[in-house]
């Protein structure tokens, strides 16, 4: 099994180019199942979750090939409707194929998904909302058996809770439903806007009617289209924290800074010096790090996917900070490993008290989920001596060329077998 060795503690300096967004690519790949025409996608990140989603749509009959950096998807012969457990077990976003399969064929059998071990993460909101479009479903032996005997019919749906995945599944399904669908209490993450931009470019009729409501006029087909996926805002945020925590000096390229304004504002409050030039973000980490209280929230709040990374930075603050995790119930698995490196973090339910003034000590570590793994790398970058991070397959799910990018800006990091 591969490991990463990190020799701290250097200041990072240079430029990092941000890859395409994993979380925008996944629903867009699922949405291509709506089409019978060719779809061309640019800027997909080369990460394991994307490979898994491509394998999943191939298992459903999509013909897929890369032309340089562009992925060409041909669904003219796509006709399978069963998504097997094998491909769903490692990735929760697999459930996003349910909406498009139902919209296209009126029935589907999709395994309940797996994914990061960060809570129970049910799909009840997806299923209840789909039932309002005319879907009947049963769960038998871990599979959702769903049919829409009369086809999908537009409806008014208010999500009981903001869910990124459920909003995406419903947007995709309603795009080919008969009539009009109004979705309210929607997630408004930038990745959802990217999905809508993609679908509208392919001929769908989707528009925002209020801040959290969307109107979808069903269409009968999806056109051939070419689309460039947005940048990965979580990857960008991770490298901004890397600069702040190592007192580094980084220019983050290929981003739209306004999309991550919340993160930029918080890093400024913590003490980093940040400026925007020609669309790039320039950050200089400060020796003095200010404490701050943070709670995670749906966009435009602070993202749960950056909670573990910011916790590492707050371990170095001048006083104690409080982090409240309001999205997932079990997302502090990095805490035990950070404490093994010398941190002083205590948790109580969804709250973590992070004591400051910590100098991390190098250690042998175990990655537990995607974002937790990267937080261990960030801590290791600041620790004198050699840290070894095991189970890095979690990292490979979502960070493209992590060690190459970090090496280029001066980190001493290498992958070993
Ligand atoms: C997406 C992101 C993930 C991010 C999360 C929150 C992708 C591929 N993944 O995950 O990186 O951390 O948004 O920003 O884009 N819930 C239910 N029932 C449901 C669906 C969700 O109870 O049917 C709960 C979840 O357990 C969680 C909360 O709602 O507590 C939010 O989940 P959701 O927004 O759906 O997250 P994902 O789409 O899975």
CSV table of C-alpha atoms and ligand atoms in Angstrom, one decimal:
chain,number,residue,atom,x,y,z
A,1,UNK,CA,0.0,0.0,0.0
A,2,UNK,CA,1.4,3.4,-0.9
A,3,UNK,CA,2.3,6.0,1.7
A,4,UNK,CA,3.4,9.6,1.7
A,5,UNK,CA,6.5,10.7,3.5
A,6,UNK,CA,6.7,14.4,4.5
A,7,UNK,CA,9.8,16.1,5.8
A,8,UNK,CA,8.8,19.4,7.5
A,9,UNK,CA,9.2,22.2,8.0
A,10,UNK,CA,9.7,24.5,5.0
A,11,UNK,CA,7.9,27.6,3.9
A,12,UNK,CA,6.0,27.0,0.7
A,13,UNK,CA,6.8,29.4,-2.1
A,14,UNK,CA,5.7,29.7,-5.7
A,15,UNK,CA,2.6,29.1,-7.9
A,16,UNK,CA,0.0,26.4,-7.8
A,17,UNK,CA,-2.5,25.7,-10.6
A,18,UNK,CA,-5.9,24.6,-9.4
A,19,UNK,CA,-7.5,21.6,-11.2
A,20,UNK,CA,-11.1,21.2,-12.3
A,21,UNK,CA,-13.6,20.6,-9.5
A,22,UNK,CA,-14.3,17.0,-8.5
A,23,UNK,CA,-17.6,17.9,-7.0
A,24,UNK,CA,-18.8,19.7,-10.1
A,25,UNK,CA,-17.5,17.0,-12.4
A,26,UNK,CA,-19.4,14.2,-10.6
A,27,UNK,CA,-23.0,15.5,-11.1
A,28,UNK,CA,-22.2,16.6,-14.7
A,29,UNK,CA,-20.9,13.2,-15.6
A,30,UNK,CA,-24.1,11.7,-14.1
A,31,UNK,CA,-26.1,14.2,-16.1
A,32,UNK,CA,-24.6,13.1,-19.4
A,33,UNK,CA,-26.7,9.9,-19.0
A,34,UNK,CA,-29.7,12.1,-20.0
A,35,UNK,CA,-28.2,12.5,-23.4
A,36,UNK,CA,-28.2,10.4,-26.6
A,37,UNK,CA,-25.7,12.7,-28.2
A,38,UNK,CA,-22.0,13.3,-27.7
A,39,UNK,CA,-20.9,15.4,-24.8
A,40,UNK,CA,-17.4,16.8,-24.6
A,41,UNK,CA,-16.0,17.7,-21.1
A,42,UNK,CA,-12.9,19.7,-20.4
A,43,UNK,CA,-11.0,20.3,-17.1
A,44,UNK,CA,-12.0,17.0,-15.4
A,45,UNK,CA,-9.6,16.4,-12.5
A,46,UNK,CA,-7.5,13.3,-12.7
A,47,UNK,CA,-8.6,11.8,-9.4
A,48,UNK,CA,-10.0,8.4,-8.3
A,49,UNK,CA,-13.6,9.5,-7.7
A,50,UNK,CA,-13.8,10.8,-11.3
A,51,UNK,CA,-12.3,7.5,-12.6
A,52,UNK,CA,-15.0,5.7,-10.5
A,53,UNK,CA,-17.8,7.8,-11.9
A,54,UNK,CA,-16.5,7.2,-15.4
A,55,UNK,CA,-16.4,3.5,-14.7
A,56,UNK,CA,-20.0,3.7,-13.4
A,57,UNK,CA,-21.4,5.4,-16.5
A,58,UNK,CA,-19.4,2.9,-18.7
A,59,UNK,CA,-21.0,0.1,-16.7
A,60,UNK,CA,-24.3,1.6,-17.7
A,61,UNK,CA,-23.4,1.5,-21.4
A,62,UNK,CA,-21.8,4.9,-22.0
A,63,UNK,CA,-18.9,4.9,-24.5
A,64,UNK,CA,-16.1,7.1,-23.2
A,65,UNK,CA,-12.7,8.1,-24.5
A,66,UNK,CA,-10.2,10.8,-23.8
A,67,UNK,CA,-9.0,13.1,-26.6
A,68,UNK,CA,-6.0,14.7,-24.9
A,69,UNK,CA,-7.5,16.5,-21.9
A,70,UNK,CA,-11.1,16.3,-23.2
A,71,UNK,CA,-13.4,13.5,-22.3
A,72,UNK,CA,-15.9,12.5,-25.1
A,73,UNK,CA,-19.0,10.7,-23.9
A,74,UNK,CA,-21.2,8.9,-26.4
A,75,UNK,CA,-24.5,7.7,-25.0
A,76,UNK,CA,-26.2,6.9,-28.3
A,77,UNK,CA,-26.2,3.2,-27.3
A,78,UNK,CA,-26.5,3.7,-23.5
A,79,UNK,CA,-29.3,1.4,-22.2
A,80,UNK,CA,-28.4,-0.3,-19.0
A,81,UNK,CA,-30.2,0.7,-15.8
A,82,UNK,CA,-28.5,-1.2,-13.0
A,83,UNK,CA,-25.8,0.5,-11.0
A,84,UNK,CA,-24.0,-2.2,-9.0
A,85,UNK,CA,-22.7,-2.1,-5.5
A,86,UNK,CA,-19.1,-2.6,-6.7
A,87,UNK,CA,-19.0,0.8,-8.2
A,88,UNK,CA,-21.1,2.6,-5.6
A,89,UNK,CA,-19.4,1.4,-2.5
A,90,UNK,CA,-16.5,3.8,-2.4
A,91,UNK,CA,-18.4,6.9,-3.6
A,92,UNK,CA,-21.6,8.4,-2.3
A,93,UNK,CA,-22.0,10.6,-5.5
A,94,UNK,CA,-22.9,7.3,-7.3
A,95,UNK,CA,-26.5,7.9,-6.2
A,96,UNK,CA,-26.6,10.8,-8.8
A,97,UNK,CA,-27.1,8.3,-11.6
A,98,UNK,CA,-30.6,7.5,-10.2
A,99,UNK,CA,-32.2,10.7,-11.3
A,100,UNK,CA,-31.0,10.6,-15.0
A,101,UNK,CA,-31.7,6.9,-15.4
A,102,UNK,CA,-35.3,7.4,-14.2
A,103,UNK,CA,-35.7,10.4,-16.4
A,104,UNK,CA,-34.4,8.5,-19.5
A,105,UNK,CA,-35.9,5.0,-19.0
A,106,UNK,CA,-38.6,5.3,-16.3
A,107,UNK,CA,-37.0,2.7,-14.2
A,108,UNK,CA,-33.6,1.9,-12.5
A,109,UNK,CA,-32.0,-0.3,-9.9
A,110,UNK,CA,-29.2,1.5,-8.1
A,111,UNK,CA,-27.2,0.3,-5.1
A,112,UNK,CA,-27.2,2.5,-2.0
A,113,UNK,CA,-23.9,4.3,-2.0
A,114,UNK,CA,-20.8,4.2,0.3
A,115,UNK,CA,-18.3,7.0,0.5
A,116,UNK,CA,-16.3,8.7,3.3
A,117,UNK,CA,-17.1,7.4,6.8
A,118,UNK,CA,-18.2,10.8,8.0
A,119,UNK,CA,-21.7,10.0,9.3
A,120,UNK,CA,-24.6,8.0,8.3
A,121,UNK,CA,-25.2,10.1,5.1
A,122,UNK,CA,-28.6,8.7,4.0
A,123,UNK,CA,-30.3,9.4,0.7
A,124,UNK,CA,-33.9,9.7,2.0
A,125,UNK,CA,-34.1,13.3,0.8
A,126,UNK,CA,-33.2,12.3,-2.8
A,127,UNK,CA,-35.8,9.5,-2.8
A,128,UNK,CA,-38.7,11.4,-1.2
A,129,UNK,CA,-38.2,14.3,-3.7
A,130,UNK,CA,-38.0,11.9,-6.6
A,131,UNK,CA,-41.3,10.3,-5.5
A,132,UNK,CA,-42.9,13.7,-5.9
A,133,UNK,CA,-42.0,13.5,-9.6
A,134,UNK,CA,-44.0,10.2,-9.8
A,135,UNK,CA,-41.3,7.7,-8.8
A,136,UNK,CA,-42.2,4.6,-6.8
A,137,UNK,CA,-39.4,2.9,-5.0
A,138,UNK,CA,-38.5,0.0,-2.7
A,139,UNK,CA,-35.2,-0.8,-1.0
A,140,UNK,CA,-34.4,-4.5,-1.4
A,141,UNK,CA,-31.1,-6.0,-0.3
A,142,UNK,CA,-29.2,-2.7,-0.4
A,143,UNK,CA,-30.6,-1.6,-3.8
A,144,UNK,CA,-33.1,1.1,-4.7
A,145,UNK,CA,-35.6,-0.4,-7.1
A,146,UNK,CA,-37.3,2.6,-8.7
A,147,UNK,CA,-39.9,3.0,-11.4
A,148,UNK,CA,-41.9,5.9,-12.8
A,149,UNK,CA,-44.8,4.0,-14.4
A,150,UNK,CA,-46.2,7.1,-16.1
A,151,UNK,CA,-42.8,8.8,-16.7
A,152,UNK,CA,-41.5,11.7,-14.6
A,153,UNK,CA,-44.0,14.6,-14.1
A,154,UNK,CA,-43.0,18.1,-13.0
A,155,UNK,CA,-44.0,19.1,-9.5
A,156,UNK,CA,-43.4,21.6,-6.7
A,157,UNK,CA,-40.8,20.2,-4.2
A,158,UNK,CA,-39.5,21.8,-1.1
A,159,UNK,CA,-36.4,20.1,0.3
A,160,UNK,CA,-36.8,19.5,4.1
A,161,UNK,CA,-33.1,20.3,4.5
A,162,UNK,CA,-30.4,21.8,2.3
A,163,UNK,CA,-28.7,18.9,0.4
A,164,UNK,CA,-26.2,19.3,-2.4
A,165,UNK,CA,-26.6,15.8,-3.8
A,166,UNK,CA,-30.5,15.8,-3.6
A,167,UNK,CA,-30.7,19.3,-5.3
A,168,UNK,CA,-28.4,17.9,-8.1
A,169,UNK,CA,-30.3,14.6,-8.5
A,170,UNK,CA,-33.6,16.5,-8.8
A,171,UNK,CA,-32.3,19.2,-11.2
A,172,UNK,CA,-31.0,16.4,-13.5
A,173,UNK,CA,-34.2,14.3,-13.3
A,174,UNK,CA,-36.6,17.2,-13.7
A,175,UNK,CA,-34.7,18.4,-16.8
A,176,UNK,CA,-36.4,15.6,-18.8
A,177,UNK,CA,-39.6,15.5,-16.8
A,178,UNK,CA,-43.0,16.5,-18.4
A,179,UNK,CA,-43.9,20.0,-17.4
A,180,UNK,CA,-42.5,22.4,-14.9
A,181,UNK,CA,-40.7,21.6,-11.6
A,182,UNK,CA,-40.1,24.2,-8.9
A,183,UNK,CA,-37.5,23.2,-6.4
A,184,UNK,CA,-37.2,25.3,-3.2
A,185,UNK,CA,-34.8,25.3,-0.2
A,186,UNK,CA,-32.1,24.2,-2.7
A,187,UNK,CA,-28.4,24.1,-2.1
A,188,UNK,CA,-26.7,26.9,-4.0
A,189,UNK,CA,-23.1,25.6,-4.0
A,190,UNK,CA,-21.1,26.8,-7.0
A,191,UNK,CA,-21.0,23.2,-8.3
A,192,UNK,CA,-24.8,23.3,-8.6
A,193,UNK,CA,-24.5,26.5,-10.6
A,194,UNK,CA,-22.0,24.7,-12.8
A,195,UNK,CA,-24.3,21.8,-13.3
A,196,UNK,CA,-27.1,24.2,-14.3
A,197,UNK,CA,-24.8,26.0,-16.7
A,198,UNK,CA,-23.9,22.7,-18.3
A,199,UNK,CA,-27.5,21.5,-18.7
A,200,UNK,CA,-28.7,24.9,-20.0
A,201,UNK,CA,-25.8,24.8,-22.6
A,202,UNK,CA,-27.1,21.4,-23.6
A,203,UNK,CA,-30.6,22.8,-24.2
A,204,UNK,CA,-32.3,22.5,-20.8
A,205,UNK,CA,-34.5,25.2,-19.4
A,206,UNK,CA,-33.4,25.9,-15.8
A,207,UNK,CA,-33.5,29.2,-14.1
A,208,UNK,CA,-33.1,30.6,-10.6
A,209,UNK,CA,-36.3,32.3,-9.4
A,210,UNK,CA,-35.2,33.2,-5.9
A,211,UNK,CA,-32.0,32.8,-4.0
A,212,UNK,CA,-32.8,29.1,-3.1
A,213,UNK,CA,-35.5,28.3,-5.7
A,214,UNK,CA,-35.1,26.9,-9.2
A,215,UNK,CA,-37.6,26.6,-12.0
A,216,UNK,CA,-37.1,23.7,-14.5
A,217,UNK,CA,-39.1,23.5,-17.6
A,218,UNK,CA,-38.7,19.9,-18.8
A,219,UNK,CA,-37.3,19.4,-22.3
A,220,UNK,CA,-37.5,16.3,-24.5
A,221,UNK,CA,-33.9,15.9,-25.3
A,222,UNK,CA,-30.3,17.0,-24.5
A,223,UNK,CA,-28.2,18.4,-27.3
A,224,UNK,CA,-24.6,17.7,-28.2
A,225,UNK,CA,-22.4,20.0,-26.1
A,226,UNK,CA,-18.9,21.0,-25.1
A,227,UNK,CA,-18.4,22.2,-21.5
A,228,UNK,CA,-15.5,23.3,-19.3
A,229,UNK,CA,-15.8,22.3,-15.6
A,230,UNK,CA,-15.2,25.0,-13.0
A,231,UNK,CA,-12.2,25.1,-10.7
A,232,UNK,CA,-12.0,23.1,-7.5
A,233,UNK,CA,-12.7,25.5,-4.7
A,234,UNK,CA,-11.8,23.0,-2.0
A,235,UNK,CA,-8.4,22.3,-3.5
A,236,UNK,CA,-7.9,26.1,-3.8
A,237,UNK,CA,-8.8,26.5,-0.1
A,238,UNK,CA,-6.5,23.7,0.9
A,239,UNK,CA,-3.5,25.3,-0.7
A,240,UNK,CA,-4.4,28.7,0.8
A,241,UNK,CA,-4.3,27.1,4.2
A,242,UNK,CA,-1.0,25.4,3.3
A,243,UNK,CA,0.5,28.8,2.6
A,244,UNK,CA,-0.9,30.3,5.8
A,245,UNK,CA,0.2,27.4,8.0
A,246,UNK,CA,3.8,27.2,6.7
A,247,UNK,CA,4.2,31.0,6.7
A,248,UNK,CA,4.6,30.6,2.9
A,249,UNK,CA,4.1,32.8,-0.1
A,250,UNK,CA,1.9,31.3,-2.8
A,251,UNK,CA,0.1,32.4,-5.9
A,252,UNK,CA,-3.0,30.3,-6.5
A,253,UNK,CA,-3.9,30.2,-10.2
A,254,UNK,CA,-6.9,29.1,-12.3
A,255,UNK,CA,-9.5,30.2,-9.8
A,256,UNK,CA,-12.4,32.7,-9.6
A,257,UNK,CA,-11.6,34.4,-6.2
A,258,UNK,CA,-15.1,35.8,-5.7
A,259,UNK,CA,-16.4,32.2,-5.4
A,260,UNK,CA,-14.3,31.6,-2.3
A,261,UNK,CA,-14.8,35.0,-0.7
A,262,UNK,CA,-15.9,33.5,2.6
A,263,UNK,CA,-12.6,31.5,2.9
A,264,UNK,CA,-10.5,34.5,1.8
A,265,UNK,CA,-12.2,36.7,4.5
A,266,UNK,CA,-11.6,34.1,7.2
A,267,UNK,CA,-8.0,33.6,6.3
A,268,UNK,CA,-7.5,37.4,6.4
A,269,UNK,CA,-9.1,37.5,9.9
A,270,UNK,CA,-6.7,34.8,11.0
A,271,UNK,CA,-3.8,37.0,9.8
A,272,UNK,CA,-2.8,35.9,6.3
A,273,UNK,CA,-2.1,38.7,3.8
A,274,UNK,CA,-4.1,38.1,0.7
A,275,UNK,CA,-4.4,40.1,-2.5
A,276,UNK,CA,-6.0,39.4,-5.8
A,277,UNK,CA,-4.2,40.2,-9.0
A,278,UNK,CA,-5.5,39.4,-12.5
A,279,UNK,CA,-7.7,36.7,-11.1
A,280,UNK,CA,-4.9,35.0,-9.2
A,281,UNK,CA,-4.9,34.8,-5.4
A,282,UNK,CA,-1.6,35.8,-3.7
A,283,UNK,CA,-1.2,34.8,-0.1
A,284,UNK,CA,1.5,35.3,2.5
A,285,UNK,CA,1.3,33.4,5.7
A,286,UNK,CA,1.8,35.5,8.9
A,287,UNK,CA,3.9,34.3,11.9
A,288,UNK,CA,1.1,35.5,14.2
A,289,UNK,CA,-2.1,33.6,13.7
A,290,UNK,CA,-5.3,34.9,15.3
A,291,UNK,CA,-7.8,32.6,16.9
A,292,UNK,CA,-11.3,32.6,15.5
A,293,UNK,CA,-14.6,30.7,16.0
A,294,UNK,CA,-15.9,29.0,12.9
A,295,UNK,CA,-19.0,27.0,12.0
A,296,UNK,CA,-19.5,25.1,8.8
A,297,UNK,CA,-22.6,25.8,6.8
A,298,UNK,CA,-24.1,25.4,3.3
A,299,UNK,CA,-22.7,27.8,0.7
A,300,UNK,CA,-22.0,30.7,1.0
A,301,UNK,CA,-21.0,29.6,4.6
A,302,UNK,CA,-17.7,28.1,5.5
A,303,UNK,CA,-17.4,24.7,3.8
A,304,UNK,CA,-17.4,21.5,5.8
A,305,UNK,CA,-14.8,20.2,3.2
A,306,UNK,CA,-12.3,22.7,4.6
A,307,UNK,CA,-13.0,22.2,8.3
A,308,UNK,CA,-10.2,19.7,8.9
A,309,UNK,CA,-7.6,21.9,7.1
A,310,UNK,CA,-8.6,25.1,9.0
A,311,UNK,CA,-8.4,23.2,12.3
A,312,UNK,CA,-4.7,22.6,11.6
A,313,UNK,CA,-4.1,26.3,11.1
A,314,UNK,CA,-6.0,27.1,14.3
A,315,UNK,CA,-3.8,24.8,16.3
A,316,UNK,CA,-1.1,27.5,15.6
A,317,UNK,CA,-3.3,30.4,16.7
A,318,UNK,CA,-2.4,32.7,19.6
A,319,UNK,CA,-5.4,31.5,21.7
A,320,UNK,CA,-8.0,28.8,21.6
A,321,UNK,CA,-10.7,28.6,18.8
A,322,UNK,CA,-14.0,26.9,18.5
A,323,UNK,CA,-15.1,24.9,15.5
A,324,UNK,CA,-18.7,23.8,15.1
A,325,UNK,CA,-19.4,21.2,12.4
A,326,UNK,CA,-23.0,21.8,11.4
A,327,UNK,CA,-23.2,19.6,8.2
A,328,UNK,CA,-22.0,16.1,9.2
A,329,UNK,CA,-22.3,14.4,12.5
A,330,UNK,CA,-19.1,12.5,12.5
A,331,UNK,CA,-16.5,14.7,10.9
A,332,UNK,CA,-13.8,15.0,13.5
A,333,UNK,CA,-11.9,11.8,12.7
A,334,UNK,CA,-8.7,13.8,12.0
A,335,UNK,CA,-8.7,15.1,15.7
A,336,UNK,CA,-7.2,11.9,17.2
A,337,UNK,CA,-4.4,11.9,14.6
A,338,UNK,CA,-3.7,15.6,15.0
A,339,UNK,CA,-3.6,15.1,18.8
A,340,UNK,CA,-1.0,12.3,18.3
A,341,UNK,CA,1.1,15.0,16.6
A,342,UNK,CA,0.9,17.2,19.6
A,343,UNK,CA,-2.3,19.2,19.1
A,344,UNK,CA,-4.7,19.8,22.0
A,345,UNK,CA,-8.2,19.5,20.5
A,346,UNK,CA,-11.1,18.2,22.5
A,347,UNK,CA,-14.5,17.5,21.0
A,348,UNK,CA,-18.0,17.4,22.4
A,349,UNK,CA,-20.6,16.3,19.9
A,350,UNK,CA,-20.3,18.6,16.9
A,351,UNK,CA,-18.0,21.1,18.6
A,352,UNK,CA,-14.3,21.1,18.8
A,353,UNK,CA,-12.2,23.3,21.1
A,354,UNK,CA,-8.8,23.9,19.5
A,355,UNK,CA,-6.1,25.1,21.8
A,356,UNK,CA,-3.5,27.3,20.1
A,357,UNK,CA,0.3,27.7,20.2
A,358,UNK,CA,1.0,24.1,19.0
A,359,UNK,CA,4.2,23.0,17.4
A,360,UNK,CA,3.3,19.8,15.6
A,361,UNK,CA,5.6,16.8,16.0
A,362,UNK,CA,6.3,14.5,13.1
A,363,UNK,CA,4.6,11.1,13.4
A,364,UNK,CA,3.4,8.0,11.5
A,365,UNK,CA,-0.2,8.6,10.7
A,366,UNK,CA,-3.4,7.0,9.3
A,367,UNK,CA,-5.6,8.8,6.8
A,368,UNK,CA,-9.3,8.3,7.5
A,369,UNK,CA,-11.2,10.3,4.9
A,370,UNK,CA,-10.5,12.6,2.0
A,371,UNK,CA,-10.3,15.9,3.8
A,372,UNK,CA,-9.0,14.4,7.0
A,373,UNK,CA,-6.0,13.0,5.1
A,374,UNK,CA,-5.0,16.3,3.7
A,375,UNK,CA,-5.2,18.0,7.1
A,376,UNK,CA,-2.5,15.4,8.3
A,377,UNK,CA,-0.3,16.5,5.3
A,378,UNK,CA,-0.8,20.1,6.3
A,379,UNK,CA,0.2,19.4,9.9
A,380,UNK,CA,3.2,17.3,8.7
A,381,UNK,CA,4.4,20.2,6.5
A,382,UNK,CA,4.9,22.3,9.6
A,383,UNK,CA,6.4,19.5,11.8
A,384,UNK,CA,10.2,19.1,12.0
A,385,UNK,CA,11.3,15.6,11.0
A,386,UNK,CA,9.7,12.9,8.9
A,387,UNK,CA,6.0,12.1,9.0
A,388,UNK,CA,4.6,9.1,7.2
A,389,UNK,CA,0.9,9.1,6.1
A,390,UNK,CA,-0.7,5.7,5.5
A,391,UNK,CA,-3.9,4.8,3.5
A,392,UNK,CA,-3.4,7.7,1.1
A,393,UNK,CA,-6.0,6.2,-1.3
A,394,UNK,CA,-8.4,8.5,0.5
A,395,UNK,CA,-6.3,11.5,-0.8
A,396,UNK,CA,-6.2,10.1,-4.3
A,397,UNK,CA,-10.0,10.2,-4.4
A,398,UNK,CA,-10.0,14.0,-4.6
A,399,UNK,CA,-6.6,15.7,-4.9
A,400,UNK,CA,-5.0,15.8,-8.4
A,401,UNK,CA,-1.1,15.4,-8.3
A,402,UNK,CA,-1.0,16.6,-4.7
A,403,UNK,CA,2.6,15.7,-4.0
A,404,UNK,CA,3.8,17.1,-7.4
A,405,UNK,CA,2.0,20.4,-6.8
A,406,UNK,CA,3.5,20.6,-3.2
A,407,UNK,CA,7.0,19.6,-4.3
A,408,UNK,CA,7.0,22.4,-6.9
A,409,UNK,CA,6.5,25.0,-4.2
A,410,UNK,CA,9.3,23.6,-2.0
A,411,UNK,CA,7.6,20.8,0.1
A,412,UNK,CA,9.7,17.7,0.8
A,413,UNK,CA,7.1,15.1,0.1
A,414,UNK,CA,7.3,11.8,-1.7
A,415,UNK,CA,5.2,8.7,-2.4
A,416,UNK,CA,6.6,5.4,-1.3
A,417,UNK,CA,5.3,1.9,-1.8
B,1,LIG,C1,-21.7,17.1,-1.1
B,1,LIG,C2,-20.2,17.0,-1.4
B,1,LIG,C3,-19.4,16.9,-0.1
B,1,LIG,C4,-19.7,18.0,0.9
B,1,LIG,C5,-21.2,18.0,1.1
B,1,LIG,C6,-21.7,19.2,2.0
B,1,LIG,C7,-20.1,16.1,-3.6
B,1,LIG,C8,-19.8,14.9,-4.5
B,1,LIG,N1,-20.0,15.9,-2.3
B,1,LIG,O1,-22.0,15.8,-0.4
B,1,LIG,O2,-18.0,17.0,-0.5
B,1,LIG,O3,-19.1,17.7,2.1
B,1,LIG,O4,-21.9,18.2,-0.1
B,1,LIG,O5,-21.2,20.4,1.4
B,1,LIG,O6,-20.5,17.1,-4.1
B,1,LIG,N2,-28.6,14.2,4.1
B,1,LIG,C9,-29.7,13.5,4.5
B,1,LIG,N3,-30.4,12.8,3.6
B,1,LIG,C10,-30.1,12.9,2.3
B,1,LIG,C11,-29.1,13.7,1.8
B,1,LIG,C12,-28.3,14.3,2.8
B,1,LIG,O7,-29.9,13.4,5.7
B,1,LIG,O8,-30.9,12.3,1.5
B,1,LIG,C13,-27.8,14.9,5.1
B,1,LIG,C14,-26.3,14.4,5.1
B,1,LIG,O9,-26.1,13.3,5.9
B,1,LIG,C15,-25.6,15.6,5.6
B,1,LIG,C16,-26.4,16.8,5.0
B,1,LIG,O10,-27.7,16.3,4.7
B,1,LIG,O11,-25.6,15.7,7.0
B,1,LIG,C17,-25.8,17.4,3.8
B,1,LIG,O12,-25.5,16.4,2.9
B,1,LIG,P1,-25.4,16.8,1.3
B,1,LIG,O13,-25.4,18.2,1.1
B,1,LIG,O14,-26.5,16.0,0.6
B,1,LIG,O15,-24.0,16.2,0.9
B,1,LIG,P2,-23.5,15.4,-0.3
B,1,LIG,O16,-24.3,15.8,-1.5
B,1,LIG,O17,-23.5,14.0,0.1
